[in-house]
Amino acid sequence: MIFETIIIVIYTIAILLIFMYALAQLNLLVNYLSSKKKTTDCEIFDLSNPDEVPFVTIQLPVFNEMYVMERLLDNIALLEYPKHKLEIQVLDDSTDETVKTTREQIKNLAATGLDIKHIIRTDRSGFKAGALKEGLKIAKGDYIAIFDADFLPKKNWLKRTIPYFKDPKIGVVQTRWGHINRNYSILTKIQAFALDAHFTLEQVGRNSKGHFINFNGTAGIWRKACILDAGNWEGDTLTEDLDLSYRAQLKNWKFKYLEDVETPAELPVVISAARSQQFRWNKGGAENFRKMQWRVITSDAISFKTKIHGLLHLLNSTMFLNVLIVAVLSIPMLYIKNEYAHLRFYFYFMSFFVMSTVIFFVCYWFMYKEIYGSGFKKFFGYIGMFFTFFSIAMGFSLHNSIAVLEGHAGKRSDFVRTPKFNISTLKDSWKGNKYLRKKLSPHVIIEGILMLYFGFGLYSAFVVGDQGGDFGLFPFHLMLVIGFGYVFFKSLTSKV
């Protein structure tokens, strides 16, 4: 019974942590809905008055961006802002032929009157954080807008964001990500679904009540003084944006999130690219929890509720580990349930997992209808999208859990960029992309084994118990088979 007790304890802890996270999401939904009922007026810069137009530096950190570099620079050149108050820094760490082509394009853009500089480093120390820090040393602007290579801000983007900095307490203005290839494939649809939840429910839910949010690494603007006051960019985590965001807010800087300003970008269309991005984000989240947890807990400047939301925010990625634990232990738990009849009451208590799923279902519906619209037809489409998302997210849980464990353990790793493709409709145009990894990850084999393991869980539903089986976990195991099967076969066919 000792082995069974250990399984029950670990399973219970993981379920309760997921339930706590679900309750936090529910609270964010309440915050999100209440934010829609009130309007907040604030003083803003009058950009029609030349004396109020602040100087802006745009930083473009890039590394080997053959497929999107030309598109990025052409798009940035279209931004509507007084040229004498605008500087563009191309922070180029590239090691391939794009250095030459980028130099030529920058030369042509400079000839049009743009103040644009090509800043090349001799090494990649600090990776993206190091490049941003290097550019900041010579940046002319008091405000620093940052765009990754796959982002395409609209012409009026600066005019819709810069005015909010008239409030001297605001250190960051962040905008919502859009997705130019949302409907390219199932993979892009579920990535868009997850990001939309973050950029509506979570960012608004936290920001509207003064809780900590994060600059998302791109599509936002920093006040230079805020960056310096918070200690500047640091490259000791894989998510330097989350790190600096928390250090700034612990210094009492305010962040302004603009849900109504969308900045389009490209989602990874190949699963190997999505895996590398997910690994970096989830490991970086765990690294930041390790780095920031005590600073948040011991801060005298923030409320208890903000501390709770902050810690759960930093533990976002750790939910993948809890989901994996619940999934793997659910099959032995099925046998334990039917072996020990006196534990049946406990298993009713464990319906917390079902309650968590219901909470997520309700929360994400409000996000979905904000993006796609409401109505019965949309709702039925949402049901399919929700369970597809949930299944594939669970299929990523092994990969992301490894990232989380490495982050919590303090294991360092290099910043692995996400390959860009510059595609939205041509389904085969990513093949031959020179930046894609060709080596198969060993994690993929384990994901295939887990697919078979959860297939055994489906079989178990028919054979356990004395009265014709136990199908309580059958839908859960079916979603796990689908999720791990998708990740496994997609990884094999994409030749990651």
Coordinates of C-alpha atoms in Angstrom, one line a residue:
M1 CA 0.0 0.0 0.0
I2 CA 3.0 2.3 0.4
F3 CA 3.6 2.5 -3.4
E4 CA -0.1 3.3 -3.9
T5 CA -0.1 5.9 -1.2
I6 CA 2.9 7.7 -2.8
I7 CA 1.0 7.7 -6.2
I8 CA -2.1 9.1 -4.5
V9 CA -0.2 11.9 -2.7
I10 CA 1.7 13.0 -5.8
Y11 CA -1.4 12.8 -8.0
T12 CA -3.4 14.8 -5.4
I13 CA -0.8 17.6 -5.1
A14 CA -0.6 18.0 -8.9
I15 CA -4.5 18.1 -9.2
L16 CA -4.8 20.7 -6.5
L17 CA -2.1 22.9 -8.1
I18 CA -3.9 22.8 -11.4
F19 CA -7.1 23.7 -9.6
M20 CA -5.5 26.7 -7.9
Y21 CA -4.2 27.8 -11.3
A22 CA -7.7 27.4 -12.7
L23 CA -9.2 29.5 -9.9
A24 CA -6.6 32.2 -10.7
Q25 CA -7.7 32.2 -14.3
L26 CA -11.3 32.5 -13.2
N27 CA -10.3 35.6 -11.2
L28 CA -8.6 37.0 -14.3
L29 CA -11.8 36.5 -16.2
V30 CA -13.8 38.4 -13.6
N31 CA -11.2 41.2 -13.9
Y32 CA -11.3 41.1 -17.7
L33 CA -15.1 41.4 -17.8
S34 CA -15.2 44.2 -15.2
S35 CA -12.5 46.1 -17.2
K36 CA -15.0 46.2 -20.1
K37 CA -17.5 48.1 -18.1
K38 CA -15.3 51.1 -17.2
T39 CA -13.4 53.6 -19.3
T40 CA -10.2 55.2 -18.0
D41 CA -9.2 58.6 -19.2
C42 CA -5.5 59.5 -18.9
E43 CA -3.4 62.4 -20.1
I44 CA -1.5 61.7 -23.4
F45 CA 1.0 63.4 -25.6
D46 CA -0.5 65.6 -28.3
L47 CA 1.5 64.5 -31.3
S48 CA 0.1 67.3 -33.4
N49 CA 2.1 69.6 -31.2
P50 CA 5.8 69.3 -32.4
D51 CA 7.0 70.3 -28.9
E52 CA 5.3 67.2 -27.4
V53 CA 6.6 64.6 -29.9
P54 CA 9.2 62.5 -28.1
F55 CA 12.3 61.0 -29.7
V56 CA 11.9 57.2 -30.3
T57 CA 14.5 54.6 -31.1
I58 CA 13.2 51.4 -32.7
Q59 CA 15.4 48.3 -32.0
L60 CA 15.2 45.3 -34.4
P61 CA 17.2 42.4 -32.8
V62 CA 17.9 39.9 -35.6
F63 CA 19.9 36.8 -36.1
N64 CA 20.1 34.9 -39.5
E65 CA 16.7 36.1 -40.8
M66 CA 17.0 35.4 -44.5
Y67 CA 13.3 34.8 -45.2
V68 CA 11.9 37.8 -43.4
M69 CA 14.6 40.5 -43.2
E70 CA 13.6 42.4 -46.3
R71 CA 9.9 42.4 -45.3
L72 CA 10.8 43.6 -41.8
L73 CA 12.8 46.6 -42.9
D74 CA 10.3 47.6 -45.7
N75 CA 7.5 47.5 -43.1
I76 CA 9.3 49.5 -40.4
A77 CA 10.2 52.1 -43.0
L78 CA 6.5 52.8 -43.5
L79 CA 5.8 53.8 -39.9
E80 CA 4.3 57.3 -39.7
Y81 CA 6.4 59.4 -37.3
P82 CA 8.5 62.6 -37.7
K83 CA 11.8 61.5 -39.2
H84 CA 13.8 63.9 -37.1
K85 CA 12.4 62.2 -34.0
L86 CA 12.9 58.6 -35.1
E87 CA 16.0 56.4 -35.1
I88 CA 16.1 52.7 -36.2
Q89 CA 18.7 50.3 -34.9
V90 CA 19.2 47.0 -36.7
L91 CA 20.9 44.9 -34.0
D92 CA 22.4 42.3 -36.2
D93 CA 24.0 39.2 -34.7
S94 CA 23.8 37.3 -38.0
T95 CA 26.5 34.9 -39.1
D96 CA 25.3 34.2 -42.6
E97 CA 24.9 36.0 -45.9
T98 CA 22.1 38.2 -44.6
V99 CA 24.7 40.5 -43.1
K100 CA 25.6 41.7 -46.6
T101 CA 22.0 41.9 -48.0
T102 CA 20.8 43.7 -44.9
R103 CA 23.7 46.2 -45.2
E104 CA 22.6 47.0 -48.8
Q105 CA 19.0 47.4 -47.9
I106 CA 19.8 49.7 -44.9
K107 CA 22.0 51.8 -47.2
N108 CA 19.0 52.2 -49.6
L109 CA 16.6 53.1 -46.8
A110 CA 19.1 55.6 -45.3
A111 CA 19.2 57.4 -48.7
T112 CA 15.5 58.2 -48.3
G113 CA 16.2 60.2 -45.1
L114 CA 15.6 57.5 -42.5
D115 CA 18.0 57.6 -39.5
I116 CA 18.8 53.8 -39.6
K117 CA 21.9 52.1 -38.3
H118 CA 23.3 48.7 -38.8
I119 CA 24.9 47.5 -35.5
I120 CA 26.9 44.3 -35.8
R121 CA 28.4 42.6 -32.8
T122 CA 31.5 40.4 -32.9
D123 CA 30.0 37.9 -30.6
R124 CA 26.5 36.9 -29.3
S125 CA 27.1 37.2 -25.6
G126 CA 23.8 37.6 -23.8
F127 CA 22.0 36.7 -27.0
K128 CA 19.0 39.0 -27.6
A129 CA 19.4 40.7 -24.2
G130 CA 23.0 41.4 -25.0
A131 CA 22.1 42.9 -28.4
L132 CA 19.4 45.1 -26.9
K133 CA 21.8 46.3 -24.1
E134 CA 24.5 47.1 -26.7
G135 CA 22.1 49.2 -28.8
L136 CA 20.8 51.0 -25.7
K137 CA 24.3 52.4 -25.0
I138 CA 24.1 54.6 -28.1
A139 CA 20.3 54.9 -28.6
K140 CA 19.2 58.6 -29.1
G141 CA 15.6 58.0 -28.1
D142 CA 14.0 58.4 -24.7
Y143 CA 11.6 55.6 -25.7
I144 CA 12.7 52.2 -27.1
A145 CA 10.3 50.3 -29.4
I146 CA 11.2 46.7 -30.0
F147 CA 10.1 44.4 -32.8
D148 CA 11.2 40.8 -33.5
A149 CA 11.9 40.0 -37.2
D150 CA 8.5 38.4 -37.9
F151 CA 6.4 41.4 -36.6
L152 CA 4.6 43.8 -38.9
P153 CA 3.4 46.9 -37.0
K154 CA 0.8 49.0 -38.8
K155 CA 1.7 52.5 -40.1
N156 CA 0.0 54.3 -37.2
W157 CA 1.5 52.0 -34.5
L158 CA 3.7 54.6 -32.9
K159 CA 1.0 57.2 -33.0
R160 CA -1.3 54.8 -31.0
T161 CA 1.3 53.8 -28.4
I162 CA 3.7 56.7 -27.7
P163 CA 1.1 59.2 -26.4
Y164 CA 0.5 57.1 -23.2
F165 CA 4.0 57.9 -22.0
K166 CA 3.0 61.4 -20.9
D167 CA 2.2 59.7 -17.6
P168 CA 5.8 59.7 -16.1
K169 CA 5.0 56.5 -14.1
I170 CA 4.5 54.4 -17.2
G171 CA 7.6 52.4 -18.1
V172 CA 6.2 50.1 -20.7
V173 CA 3.4 50.1 -23.3
Q174 CA 2.6 46.6 -24.7
T175 CA 0.3 45.8 -27.6
R176 CA -1.6 42.6 -28.5
W177 CA -0.1 40.2 -30.9
G178 CA -2.0 39.3 -34.1
H179 CA -1.4 36.3 -36.3
I180 CA -1.0 36.7 -40.1
N181 CA -1.1 32.9 -40.6
R182 CA -3.6 31.9 -37.9
N183 CA -5.5 29.5 -40.2
Y184 CA -2.5 28.0 -42.0
S185 CA -2.8 24.6 -40.1
I186 CA -4.0 22.9 -37.0
L187 CA -0.6 23.8 -35.4
T188 CA -1.0 27.5 -36.1
K189 CA -4.6 27.5 -34.9
I190 CA -3.8 26.0 -31.5
Q191 CA -0.8 28.4 -31.1
A192 CA -3.1 31.4 -31.9
F193 CA -5.7 30.0 -29.5
A194 CA -3.1 29.9 -26.6
L195 CA -1.6 33.3 -27.4
D196 CA -5.1 34.9 -27.7
A197 CA -5.9 33.7 -24.2
H198 CA -2.7 35.3 -22.9
F199 CA -3.2 38.6 -24.8
T200 CA -6.9 39.0 -23.8
L201 CA -7.8 37.2 -20.6
E202 CA -4.4 37.3 -18.8
Q203 CA -2.9 40.6 -19.8
V204 CA -6.1 42.6 -19.4
G205 CA -7.1 40.6 -16.3
R206 CA -3.8 41.4 -14.6
N207 CA -3.2 44.9 -15.9
S208 CA -6.7 46.2 -15.1
K209 CA -6.2 45.5 -11.4
G210 CA -2.6 46.6 -11.1
H211 CA -1.1 43.1 -11.0
F212 CA 2.2 42.4 -12.7
I213 CA 2.2 41.8 -16.4
N214 CA 5.1 41.1 -18.8
F215 CA 6.5 42.9 -21.7
N216 CA 6.3 40.2 -24.4
G217 CA 9.7 40.6 -25.9
T218 CA 8.4 42.5 -28.9
A219 CA 5.5 44.8 -30.1
G220 CA 6.0 47.1 -27.2
I221 CA 7.8 50.3 -26.1
W222 CA 10.0 50.9 -23.0
R223 CA 10.9 54.2 -21.4
K224 CA 14.7 54.2 -21.5
A225 CA 14.8 55.5 -18.0
C226 CA 12.7 52.5 -16.8
I227 CA 15.1 50.0 -18.4
L228 CA 18.1 51.6 -16.7
D229 CA 16.4 52.1 -13.3
A230 CA 15.4 48.4 -13.3
G231 CA 19.0 47.3 -13.9
N232 CA 19.1 47.0 -17.7
W233 CA 18.8 43.9 -19.8
E234 CA 20.3 40.7 -18.3
G235 CA 21.0 37.5 -20.2
D236 CA 20.9 35.0 -17.4
T237 CA 17.4 33.6 -18.3
L238 CA 16.0 32.6 -21.7
T239 CA 13.1 35.1 -21.2
E240 CA 14.9 38.4 -20.7
D241 CA 11.6 40.2 -21.3
L242 CA 9.8 38.6 -18.3
D243 CA 12.9 39.2 -16.2
L244 CA 13.2 42.9 -16.8
S245 CA 9.4 43.3 -16.6
Y246 CA 9.4 42.0 -13.0
R247 CA 12.4 44.0 -12.0
A248 CA 10.8 47.2 -13.4
Q249 CA 7.4 46.6 -11.7
L250 CA 9.2 45.8 -8.4
K251 CA 10.6 49.3 -8.8
N252 CA 7.0 50.7 -9.0
W253 CA 7.0 51.4 -12.7
K254 CA 3.5 51.0 -14.3
F255 CA 2.8 49.0 -17.4
K256 CA 0.1 49.9 -19.9
Y257 CA -1.5 47.1 -22.0
L258 CA -3.4 48.1 -25.1
E259 CA -5.7 45.2 -26.2
D260 CA -7.1 47.3 -29.0
V261 CA -3.8 47.8 -30.7
E262 CA -2.9 44.7 -32.7
T263 CA 0.5 44.0 -34.0
P264 CA 0.5 41.2 -36.6
A265 CA 3.2 38.5 -36.6
E266 CA 3.9 35.1 -38.1
L267 CA 3.4 31.9 -36.1
P268 CA 5.8 28.9 -36.5
V269 CA 4.4 26.6 -39.2
V270 CA 6.7 23.6 -38.5
I271 CA 6.5 21.6 -35.3
S272 CA 10.3 21.7 -34.7
A273 CA 10.1 25.5 -34.7
A274 CA 7.1 25.5 -32.3
R275 CA 9.0 23.1 -30.1
S276 CA 12.1 25.3 -29.8
Q277 CA 9.9 28.3 -29.1
Q278 CA 7.9 26.5 -26.5
F279 CA 11.1 25.1 -24.8
R280 CA 12.6 28.6 -24.6
W281 CA 9.4 30.2 -23.2
N282 CA 8.8 27.5 -20.6
K283 CA 12.3 27.1 -19.5
G284 CA 12.6 30.9 -19.2
G285 CA 9.5 31.0 -17.1
A286 CA 10.9 28.5 -14.6
E287 CA 14.2 30.4 -14.6
N288 CA 12.4 33.6 -13.7
F289 CA 10.5 31.9 -10.9
R290 CA 13.8 30.7 -9.5
K291 CA 15.2 34.3 -9.9
M292 CA 12.2 36.4 -8.8
Q293 CA 10.1 34.4 -6.3
W294 CA 11.7 35.8 -3.2
R295 CA 11.8 39.3 -4.5
V296 CA 8.1 39.1 -5.1
I297 CA 7.3 37.5 -1.8
T298 CA 9.4 39.9 0.3
S299 CA 8.4 43.1 -1.5
D300 CA 6.7 45.7 0.7
A301 CA 5.5 47.7 -2.3
I302 CA 2.8 45.2 -3.7
S303 CA -0.3 43.7 -2.3
F304 CA -0.8 40.1 -1.2
K305 CA -3.1 39.5 -4.1
T306 CA -0.6 40.9 -6.6
K307 CA 2.0 38.6 -5.0
I308 CA -0.2 35.5 -5.5
H309 CA -1.0 36.4 -9.1
G310 CA 2.7 37.2 -9.7
L311 CA 3.9 33.8 -8.4
L312 CA 1.3 32.0 -10.4
H313 CA 2.3 34.0 -13.4
L314 CA 5.9 33.0 -13.0
L315 CA 4.7 29.4 -12.5
N316 CA 2.6 29.3 -15.7
S317 CA 5.0 26.9 -17.4
T318 CA 5.1 24.6 -14.4
M319 CA 1.5 23.7 -15.1
F320 CA 2.7 21.5 -17.9
L321 CA 4.7 19.4 -15.4
N322 CA 1.5 19.1 -13.2
V323 CA -0.5 18.0 -16.2
L324 CA 2.1 15.4 -17.2
I325 CA 2.1 14.0 -13.7
V326 CA -1.7 13.8 -13.6
A327 CA -1.7 12.1 -17.0
V328 CA 1.0 9.5 -16.3
L329 CA -0.4 8.6 -12.9
S330 CA -4.1 8.5 -14.0
I331 CA -3.7 4.9 -15.3
P332 CA -2.4 3.4 -12.1
M333 CA -4.9 5.6 -10.2
L334 CA -7.7 3.9 -12.3
Y335 CA -6.5 0.5 -11.0
I336 CA -6.1 1.7 -7.5
K337 CA -9.6 3.1 -7.5
N338 CA -11.1 -0.3 -8.4
E339 CA -8.8 -2.3 -6.1
Y340 CA -9.5 -0.3 -2.9
A341 CA -13.3 0.3 -2.6
H342 CA -12.9 2.3 0.6
L343 CA -11.1 5.0 -1.4
R344 CA -14.1 5.8 -3.6
F345 CA -15.0 8.9 -1.7
Y346 CA -11.5 10.2 -2.4
F347 CA -12.0 9.8 -6.1
Y348 CA -15.2 11.9 -5.9
F349 CA -13.0 14.6 -4.3
M350 CA -10.6 14.3 -7.2
S351 CA -13.3 15.6 -9.5
F352 CA -11.4 18.9 -9.0
F353 CA -9.6 18.0 -12.3
V354 CA -13.0 18.0 -14.1
M355 CA -13.9 21.3 -12.4
S356 CA -10.6 22.8 -13.6
T357 CA -11.3 21.8 -17.2
V358 CA -14.8 23.4 -16.9
I359 CA -13.2 26.6 -15.6
F360 CA -10.7 26.8 -18.5
F361 CA -13.6 26.1 -20.9
V362 CA -15.6 29.0 -19.6
C363 CA -12.7 31.4 -19.4
Y364 CA -11.4 30.7 -22.9
W365 CA -14.9 31.0 -24.4
F366 CA -14.9 34.7 -23.5
M367 CA -11.5 35.1 -25.2
Y368 CA -12.7 33.1 -28.2
K369 CA -15.8 35.2 -28.8
E370 CA -13.8 38.4 -28.4
I371 CA -11.7 37.3 -31.4
Y372 CA -14.2 35.3 -33.5
G373 CA -17.6 36.5 -32.4
S374 CA -20.4 34.8 -30.6
G375 CA -23.5 32.8 -31.5
F376 CA -24.4 29.1 -31.6
K377 CA -22.3 28.3 -34.7
K378 CA -19.3 30.0 -33.2
F379 CA -19.8 28.2 -29.9
F380 CA -19.8 24.8 -31.5
G381 CA -16.7 25.8 -33.4
Y382 CA -15.2 26.8 -30.1
I383 CA -16.0 23.4 -28.5
G384 CA -14.0 21.7 -31.3
M385 CA -11.1 24.2 -31.0
F386 CA -11.0 24.0 -27.2
F387 CA -10.6 20.2 -27.1
T388 CA -8.2 20.2 -30.0
F389 CA -6.1 22.8 -28.2
F390 CA -6.3 20.9 -24.9
S391 CA -5.3 17.6 -26.5
I392 CA -2.3 19.0 -28.4
A393 CA -1.2 21.1 -25.4
M394 CA -1.1 17.9 -23.3
G395 CA 0.9 16.3 -26.2
F396 CA 3.5 19.0 -25.7
S397 CA 3.6 18.4 -21.9
L398 CA 6.6 16.1 -21.9
H399 CA 8.7 18.4 -24.0
N400 CA 7.7 21.5 -21.9
S401 CA 8.1 19.6 -18.6
I402 CA 11.7 18.9 -19.5
A403 CA 12.2 22.6 -20.2
V404 CA 10.6 23.5 -16.8
L405 CA 12.7 21.0 -14.8
E406 CA 15.9 22.3 -16.4
G407 CA 14.8 25.9 -15.6
H408 CA 14.0 25.1 -11.9
A409 CA 17.3 23.1 -11.6
G410 CA 19.3 26.1 -12.9
K411 CA 20.7 24.2 -16.0
R412 CA 21.9 26.8 -18.5
S413 CA 21.4 26.6 -22.2
D414 CA 21.8 28.8 -25.2
F415 CA 19.1 31.0 -26.6
V416 CA 17.7 29.0 -29.6
R417 CA 15.9 31.3 -32.0
T418 CA 12.7 30.3 -33.7
P419 CA 13.1 30.0 -37.5
K420 CA 11.0 32.3 -39.6
F421 CA 9.4 31.4 -42.9
N422 CA 7.6 34.4 -44.5
I423 CA 4.6 32.2 -45.4
S424 CA 0.9 32.3 -44.8
T425 CA -0.7 30.2 -47.5
L426 CA 1.9 28.3 -49.5
K427 CA 1.9 25.0 -47.6
D428 CA 5.1 23.6 -48.9
S429 CA 7.3 26.7 -49.0
W430 CA 8.9 26.0 -45.6
K431 CA 10.6 22.8 -46.9
G432 CA 14.3 23.4 -47.4
N433 CA 14.4 26.2 -44.9
K434 CA 18.1 26.4 -44.1
Y435 CA 17.6 27.2 -40.4
L436 CA 15.5 24.2 -39.5
R437 CA 17.0 21.5 -37.3
K438 CA 17.5 18.2 -39.1
K439 CA 18.1 16.0 -36.1
L440 CA 15.3 14.1 -34.5
S441 CA 14.9 14.9 -30.8
P442 CA 15.1 11.9 -28.4
H443 CA 12.0 13.3 -26.7
V444 CA 10.0 12.3 -29.8
I445 CA 10.5 8.6 -29.1
I446 CA 9.3 9.0 -25.5
E447 CA 6.2 10.9 -26.9
G448 CA 5.5 7.9 -29.1
I449 CA 5.8 5.6 -26.1
L450 CA 3.4 7.8 -24.1
M451 CA 0.9 7.7 -27.0
L452 CA 0.9 3.9 -26.7
Y453 CA 0.8 4.1 -22.9
F454 CA -2.4 6.2 -23.0
G455 CA -3.8 3.8 -25.6
F456 CA -3.4 1.2 -22.8
G457 CA -5.4 3.6 -20.6
L458 CA -8.2 3.4 -23.1
Y459 CA -8.1 -0.4 -23.1
S460 CA -8.0 -0.4 -19.3
A461 CA -11.4 1.4 -19.1
F462 CA -13.0 -1.8 -20.5
V463 CA -11.3 -4.3 -18.2
V464 CA -11.1 -2.7 -14.7
G465 CA -13.9 -3.1 -12.2
D466 CA -16.5 -5.8 -11.6
Q467 CA -19.4 -4.2 -13.5
G468 CA -18.3 -3.8 -17.1
G469 CA -15.5 -1.3 -16.9
D470 CA -14.7 2.2 -15.6
F471 CA -15.0 5.0 -18.3
G472 CA -14.6 8.0 -16.1
L473 CA -11.1 8.8 -17.5
F474 CA -11.8 7.5 -21.0
P475 CA -12.2 11.0 -22.5
F476 CA -9.0 12.2 -20.8
H477 CA -7.0 9.3 -22.1
L478 CA -8.5 9.7 -25.6
M479 CA -7.3 13.3 -25.7
L480 CA -3.9 12.3 -24.5
V481 CA -3.6 9.7 -27.2
I482 CA -4.7 12.3 -29.8
G483 CA -2.3 14.9 -28.4
F484 CA 0.8 12.7 -28.1
G485 CA 0.0 11.0 -31.4
Y486 CA -0.2 14.4 -33.1
V487 CA 3.1 15.6 -31.7
F488 CA 4.8 12.3 -32.4
F489 CA 3.7 11.8 -36.0
K490 CA 4.0 15.5 -36.9
S491 CA 7.6 15.5 -35.5
L492 CA 8.5 12.4 -37.6
T493 CA 7.0 13.7 -40.8
S494 CA 8.5 17.1 -40.4
K495 CA 12.0 15.6 -39.9
V496 CA 12.8 17.7 -36.9

